[in-house]
Amino acid sequence: MTDSNDPNNAALMDARRRGAGSSSQLLDSIIQGSNFDRDEVDRLRKRFMKLDKDNSGTIERDEFLSLPQVSSNPLATRMIAIFDEDGGGDVDFQEFVSGLSAFSSKGNKEEKLRFAFKVYDIDRDGYISNGELFIVLKMMVGSNLKDMQLQQIVDKTIMEADTDRDGKISFEEFTKMVENTDVSLSMTLGTTSLSFVRKPVTLRGLIRYQF
């Protein structure tokens, strides 16, 4: 029987409330839907519980940002938003594993590209608009570039990538644009760390521009 007072089970208990089924069934479902094996998921669960400081079974935005290696990443808020698949404002264990799955060494290139694409696709409509690209690149460059300079870069990037001339970048166009980028290498992490969040360059290199 699962002890609901055990903080180590809080993550699975919360996910169970959201999706029904026993904790063991849910764990099996999480494993089957990810690129991780049971041992890796167990290590991720322990990591999740360390982040879940209030033992609520979910990680809130402030709990994510309390980590120096997360808060120092200019794309941290975008990554948290991607992990939060249901838009509930927090990340449960199932979303946590699902989000990290693309970064597994067993994740294929398309999975990694789709995660990278989501970083720029803020409204989740399946396209990267001029405005979305500007917002995300602004997060990365900060005050290093004037807005006018950055807008020129955004316009040029859209013009080069937008082969069907609809004014935005589709996933297919995005894939062609970054085809020479070693996404598999730059978006891979170990299951015991969140070191990937320290390096905005892992996504930064997907857009070609000069400082």
mmCIF file of C-alpha atoms in Angstrom:
data_model
loop_
_atom_site.group_PDB
_atom_site.id
_atom_site.type_symbol
_atom_site.label_atom_id
_atom_site.label_comp_id
_atom_site.label_asym_id
_atom_site.label_seq_id
_atom_site.Cartn_x
_atom_site.Cartn_y
_atom_site.Cartn_z
ATOM 1 C CA MET A 1 0.000 0.000 0.000
ATOM 2 C CA THR A 2 1.332 3.466 -0.907
ATOM 3 C CA ASP A 3 1.961 5.739 2.069
ATOM 4 C CA SER A 4 0.566 9.148 1.103
ATOM 5 C CA ASN A 5 2.557 10.751 3.936
ATOM 6 C CA ASP A 6 5.845 9.578 2.476
ATOM 7 C CA PRO A 7 7.329 12.500 0.519
ATOM 8 C CA ASN A 8 9.028 10.019 -1.792
ATOM 9 C CA ASN A 9 5.601 8.946 -3.015
ATOM 10 C CA ALA A 10 4.100 12.430 -3.310
ATOM 11 C CA ALA A 11 5.019 12.773 -6.981
ATOM 12 C CA LEU A 12 3.271 9.569 -7.988
ATOM 13 C CA MET A 13 0.316 10.245 -5.706
ATOM 14 C CA ASP A 14 -0.263 13.620 -7.329
ATOM 15 C CA ALA A 15 0.056 12.204 -10.831
ATOM 16 C CA ARG A 16 -2.332 9.416 -9.847
ATOM 17 C CA ARG A 17 -4.930 11.956 -8.715
ATOM 18 C CA ARG A 18 -4.605 13.701 -12.063
ATOM 19 C CA GLY A 19 -4.789 10.599 -14.208
ATOM 20 C CA ALA A 20 -6.208 7.714 -12.140
ATOM 21 C CA GLY A 21 -4.748 4.229 -11.797
ATOM 22 C CA SER A 22 -2.408 2.716 -9.224
ATOM 23 C CA SER A 23 1.034 4.161 -8.565
ATOM 24 C CA SER A 24 2.695 1.098 -10.090
ATOM 25 C CA GLN A 25 0.513 1.336 -13.203
ATOM 26 C CA LEU A 26 1.297 5.023 -13.506
ATOM 27 C CA LEU A 27 5.013 4.365 -13.126
ATOM 28 C CA ASP A 28 4.841 1.731 -15.868
ATOM 29 C CA SER A 29 2.986 4.202 -18.068
ATOM 30 C CA ILE A 30 5.600 6.899 -17.447
ATOM 31 C CA ILE A 31 8.418 4.509 -18.329
ATOM 32 C CA GLN A 32 6.697 3.295 -21.496
ATOM 33 C CA GLY A 33 6.063 6.858 -22.614
ATOM 34 C CA SER A 34 9.654 8.003 -22.144
ATOM 35 C CA ASN A 35 13.189 7.165 -23.213
ATOM 36 C CA PHE A 36 14.158 6.156 -19.671
ATOM 37 C CA ASP A 37 14.290 2.737 -18.020
ATOM 38 C CA ARG A 38 12.965 1.991 -14.530
ATOM 39 C CA ASP A 39 16.233 2.776 -12.734
ATOM 40 C CA GLU A 40 16.575 6.077 -14.564
ATOM 41 C CA VAL A 41 12.986 7.062 -13.778
ATOM 42 C CA ASP A 42 13.588 6.206 -10.129
ATOM 43 C CA ARG A 43 16.639 8.496 -10.065
ATOM 44 C CA LEU A 44 14.601 11.225 -11.723
ATOM 45 C CA ARG A 45 11.897 10.764 -9.088
ATOM 46 C CA LYS A 46 14.448 11.374 -6.343
ATOM 47 C CA ARG A 47 15.677 14.445 -8.174
ATOM 48 C CA PHE A 48 12.084 15.621 -8.586
ATOM 49 C CA MET A 49 11.437 15.281 -4.859
ATOM 50 C CA LYS A 50 14.468 17.425 -4.034
ATOM 51 C CA LEU A 51 13.044 20.152 -6.249
ATOM 52 C CA ASP A 52 9.569 19.753 -4.731
ATOM 53 C CA LYS A 53 10.448 21.602 -1.533
ATOM 54 C CA ASP A 54 6.888 21.776 -0.186
ATOM 55 C CA ASN A 55 6.149 18.081 -0.892
ATOM 56 C CA SER A 56 3.094 19.046 -2.937
ATOM 57 C CA GLY A 57 3.782 16.435 -5.614
ATOM 58 C CA THR A 58 4.425 19.134 -8.191
ATOM 59 C CA ILE A 59 7.226 21.559 -8.960
ATOM 60 C CA GLU A 60 6.156 25.159 -9.125
ATOM 61 C CA ARG A 61 7.885 27.840 -11.147
ATOM 62 C CA ASP A 62 9.538 29.368 -8.067
ATOM 63 C CA GLU A 63 10.871 25.960 -6.998
ATOM 64 C CA PHE A 64 12.462 25.506 -10.425
ATOM 65 C CA LEU A 65 13.935 28.986 -10.351
ATOM 66 C CA SER A 66 15.345 28.488 -6.842
ATOM 67 C CA LEU A 67 18.122 26.430 -8.423
ATOM 68 C CA PRO A 68 21.078 28.626 -9.439
ATOM 69 C CA GLN A 69 21.732 26.529 -12.552
ATOM 70 C CA VAL A 70 18.146 27.102 -13.643
ATOM 71 C CA SER A 71 17.682 30.741 -12.676
ATOM 72 C CA SER A 72 20.896 31.720 -14.469
ATOM 73 C CA ASN A 73 19.571 30.366 -17.771
ATOM 74 C CA PRO A 74 17.802 33.055 -19.802
ATOM 75 C CA LEU A 75 15.518 30.400 -21.295
ATOM 76 C CA ALA A 76 14.481 28.932 -17.938
ATOM 77 C CA THR A 77 10.933 30.279 -18.062
ATOM 78 C CA ARG A 78 10.444 28.904 -21.576
ATOM 79 C CA MET A 79 11.677 25.451 -20.576
ATOM 80 C CA ILE A 80 9.390 25.408 -17.545
ATOM 81 C CA ALA A 81 6.458 26.368 -19.783
ATOM 82 C CA ILE A 82 7.260 23.468 -22.124
ATOM 83 C CA PHE A 83 7.427 20.994 -19.236
ATOM 84 C CA ASP A 84 4.026 22.245 -18.032
ATOM 85 C CA GLU A 85 2.103 20.430 -20.762
ATOM 86 C CA ASP A 86 -1.372 21.074 -19.366
ATOM 87 C CA GLY A 87 -0.723 24.743 -18.638
ATOM 88 C CA GLY A 88 -1.616 24.272 -14.981
ATOM 89 C CA GLY A 89 1.170 26.480 -13.697
ATOM 90 C CA ASP A 90 3.183 23.646 -12.162
ATOM 91 C CA VAL A 91 4.945 20.490 -13.320
ATOM 92 C CA ASP A 92 3.941 17.059 -12.063
ATOM 93 C CA PHE A 93 6.238 14.045 -12.177
ATOM 94 C CA GLN A 94 4.801 12.706 -15.416
ATOM 95 C CA GLU A 95 5.370 16.071 -17.124
ATOM 96 C CA PHE A 96 8.844 16.247 -15.599
ATOM 97 C CA VAL A 97 9.880 12.898 -17.076
ATOM 98 C CA SER A 98 8.183 13.663 -20.384
ATOM 99 C CA GLY A 99 10.026 16.969 -20.654
ATOM 100 C CA LEU A 100 13.400 15.439 -19.868
ATOM 101 C CA SER A 101 12.829 12.469 -22.172
ATOM 102 C CA ALA A 102 13.931 14.447 -25.223
ATOM 103 C CA PHE A 103 17.271 15.065 -23.503
ATOM 104 C CA SER A 104 17.925 11.360 -22.943
ATOM 105 C CA SER A 105 20.828 9.846 -24.848
ATOM 106 C CA LYS A 106 18.194 7.465 -26.237
ATOM 107 C CA GLY A 107 16.080 10.319 -27.557
ATOM 108 C CA ASN A 108 16.145 10.640 -31.333
ATOM 109 C CA LYS A 109 16.978 13.772 -33.282
ATOM 110 C CA GLU A 110 13.353 14.604 -34.092
ATOM 111 C CA GLU A 111 12.372 14.551 -30.410
ATOM 112 C CA LYS A 112 15.191 16.945 -29.602
ATOM 113 C CA LEU A 113 14.285 19.207 -32.507
ATOM 114 C CA ARG A 114 10.634 19.289 -31.465
ATOM 115 C CA PHE A 115 11.609 20.367 -27.952
ATOM 116 C CA ALA A 116 13.891 23.060 -29.379
ATOM 117 C CA PHE A 117 11.075 24.205 -31.677
ATOM 118 C CA LYS A 118 8.701 24.506 -28.720
ATOM 119 C CA VAL A 119 11.101 26.920 -27.049
ATOM 120 C CA TYR A 120 10.345 29.422 -29.810
ATOM 121 C CA ASP A 121 6.696 28.450 -30.415
ATOM 122 C CA ILE A 122 5.366 30.367 -27.423
ATOM 123 C CA ASP A 123 1.645 30.140 -28.264
ATOM 124 C CA ARG A 124 1.921 26.462 -29.270
ATOM 125 C CA ASP A 125 0.238 26.968 -32.633
ATOM 126 C CA GLY A 126 2.853 24.942 -34.509
ATOM 127 C CA TYR A 127 4.680 27.937 -35.968
ATOM 128 C CA ILE A 128 7.404 30.371 -34.937
ATOM 129 C CA SER A 129 6.250 33.895 -35.682
ATOM 130 C CA ASN A 130 8.431 36.963 -36.097
ATOM 131 C CA GLY A 131 7.302 38.215 -32.696
ATOM 132 C CA GLU A 132 7.970 34.904 -30.952
ATOM 133 C CA LEU A 133 11.461 34.656 -32.399
ATOM 134 C CA PHE A 134 12.189 38.203 -31.254
ATOM 135 C CA ILE A 135 10.976 37.487 -27.709
ATOM 136 C CA VAL A 136 13.071 34.332 -27.288
ATOM 137 C CA LEU A 137 16.217 35.795 -28.829
ATOM 138 C CA LYS A 138 15.760 38.861 -26.608
ATOM 139 C CA MET A 139 15.778 36.526 -23.613
ATOM 140 C CA MET A 140 19.137 35.189 -24.760
ATOM 141 C CA VAL A 141 20.950 38.342 -25.840
ATOM 142 C CA GLY A 142 19.551 40.652 -23.173
ATOM 143 C CA SER A 143 21.032 44.119 -23.554
ATOM 144 C CA ASN A 144 23.923 42.958 -25.753
ATOM 145 C CA LEU A 145 21.996 44.056 -28.833
ATOM 146 C CA LYS A 146 19.696 46.986 -29.433
ATOM 147 C CA ASP A 147 16.126 46.052 -30.300
ATOM 148 C CA MET A 148 16.540 47.405 -33.812
ATOM 149 C CA GLN A 149 19.615 45.224 -34.400
ATOM 150 C CA LEU A 150 17.846 42.192 -32.999
ATOM 151 C CA GLN A 151 14.793 42.830 -35.161
ATOM 152 C CA GLN A 152 17.005 42.896 -38.243
ATOM 153 C CA ILE A 153 18.390 39.499 -37.251
ATOM 154 C CA VAL A 154 14.886 38.140 -36.682
ATOM 155 C CA ASP A 155 13.660 39.456 -40.038
ATOM 156 C CA LYS A 156 16.649 37.948 -41.835
ATOM 157 C CA THR A 157 16.210 34.595 -40.088
ATOM 158 C CA ILE A 158 12.517 34.445 -40.982
ATOM 159 C CA MET A 159 13.257 35.431 -44.577
ATOM 160 C CA GLU A 160 15.893 32.695 -44.964
ATOM 161 C CA ALA A 161 13.907 29.936 -43.243
ATOM 162 C CA ASP A 162 10.390 30.720 -44.480
ATOM 163 C CA THR A 163 10.451 28.830 -47.773
ATOM 164 C CA ASP A 164 6.679 28.936 -48.342
ATOM 165 C CA ARG A 165 6.575 32.695 -47.685
ATOM 166 C CA ASP A 166 3.744 32.650 -45.151
ATOM 167 C CA GLY A 167 5.647 34.905 -42.756
ATOM 168 C CA LYS A 168 6.391 32.269 -40.120
ATOM 169 C CA ILE A 169 8.538 29.188 -39.564
ATOM 170 C CA SER A 170 6.947 25.729 -39.519
ATOM 171 C CA PHE A 171 8.564 22.729 -37.847
ATOM 172 C CA GLU A 172 9.633 21.412 -41.252
ATOM 173 C CA GLU A 173 11.268 24.735 -42.119
ATOM 174 C CA PHE A 174 12.898 24.852 -38.694
ATOM 175 C CA THR A 175 14.297 21.352 -39.229
ATOM 176 C CA LYS A 176 15.850 22.342 -42.549
ATOM 177 C CA MET A 177 17.295 25.501 -41.028
ATOM 178 C CA VAL A 178 19.164 23.582 -38.317
ATOM 179 C CA GLU A 179 19.977 20.427 -40.304
ATOM 180 C CA ASN A 180 23.727 20.976 -39.882
ATOM 181 C CA THR A 181 23.469 21.499 -36.113
ATOM 182 C CA ASP A 182 24.510 18.623 -33.855
ATOM 183 C CA VAL A 183 21.314 18.673 -31.831
ATOM 184 C CA SER A 184 21.833 15.149 -30.485
ATOM 185 C CA LEU A 185 25.072 16.184 -28.806
ATOM 186 C CA SER A 186 23.933 19.558 -27.478
ATOM 187 C CA MET A 187 20.629 18.299 -26.056
ATOM 188 C CA THR A 188 21.699 15.276 -24.033
ATOM 189 C CA LEU A 189 22.009 14.996 -20.253
ATOM 190 C CA GLY A 190 22.589 12.505 -17.481
ATOM 191 C CA THR A 191 19.550 11.444 -15.478
ATOM 192 C CA THR A 192 21.053 12.498 -12.155
ATOM 193 C CA SER A 193 21.524 16.143 -13.097
ATOM 194 C CA LEU A 194 19.809 19.065 -14.707
ATOM 195 C CA SER A 195 23.047 20.338 -16.194
ATOM 196 C CA PHE A 196 21.381 20.991 -19.544
ATOM 197 C CA VAL A 197 19.631 24.025 -18.101
ATOM 198 C CA ARG A 198 22.943 25.749 -17.480
ATOM 199 C CA LYS A 199 23.727 26.089 -21.165
ATOM 200 C CA PRO A 200 21.482 28.301 -23.242
ATOM 201 C CA VAL A 201 23.957 27.627 -26.039
ATOM 202 C CA THR A 202 22.303 24.219 -26.517
ATOM 203 C CA LEU A 203 19.364 26.019 -28.093
ATOM 204 C CA ARG A 204 21.121 29.223 -28.942
ATOM 205 C CA GLY A 205 23.110 27.550 -31.689
ATOM 206 C CA LEU A 206 19.924 26.568 -33.475
ATOM 207 C CA ILE A 207 19.456 30.130 -34.715
ATOM 208 C CA ARG A 208 22.190 31.546 -36.917
ATOM 209 C CA TYR A 209 23.142 35.079 -35.987
ATOM 210 C CA GLN A 210 26.223 37.094 -35.178
ATOM 211 C CA PHE A 211 26.957 39.203 -32.097
#
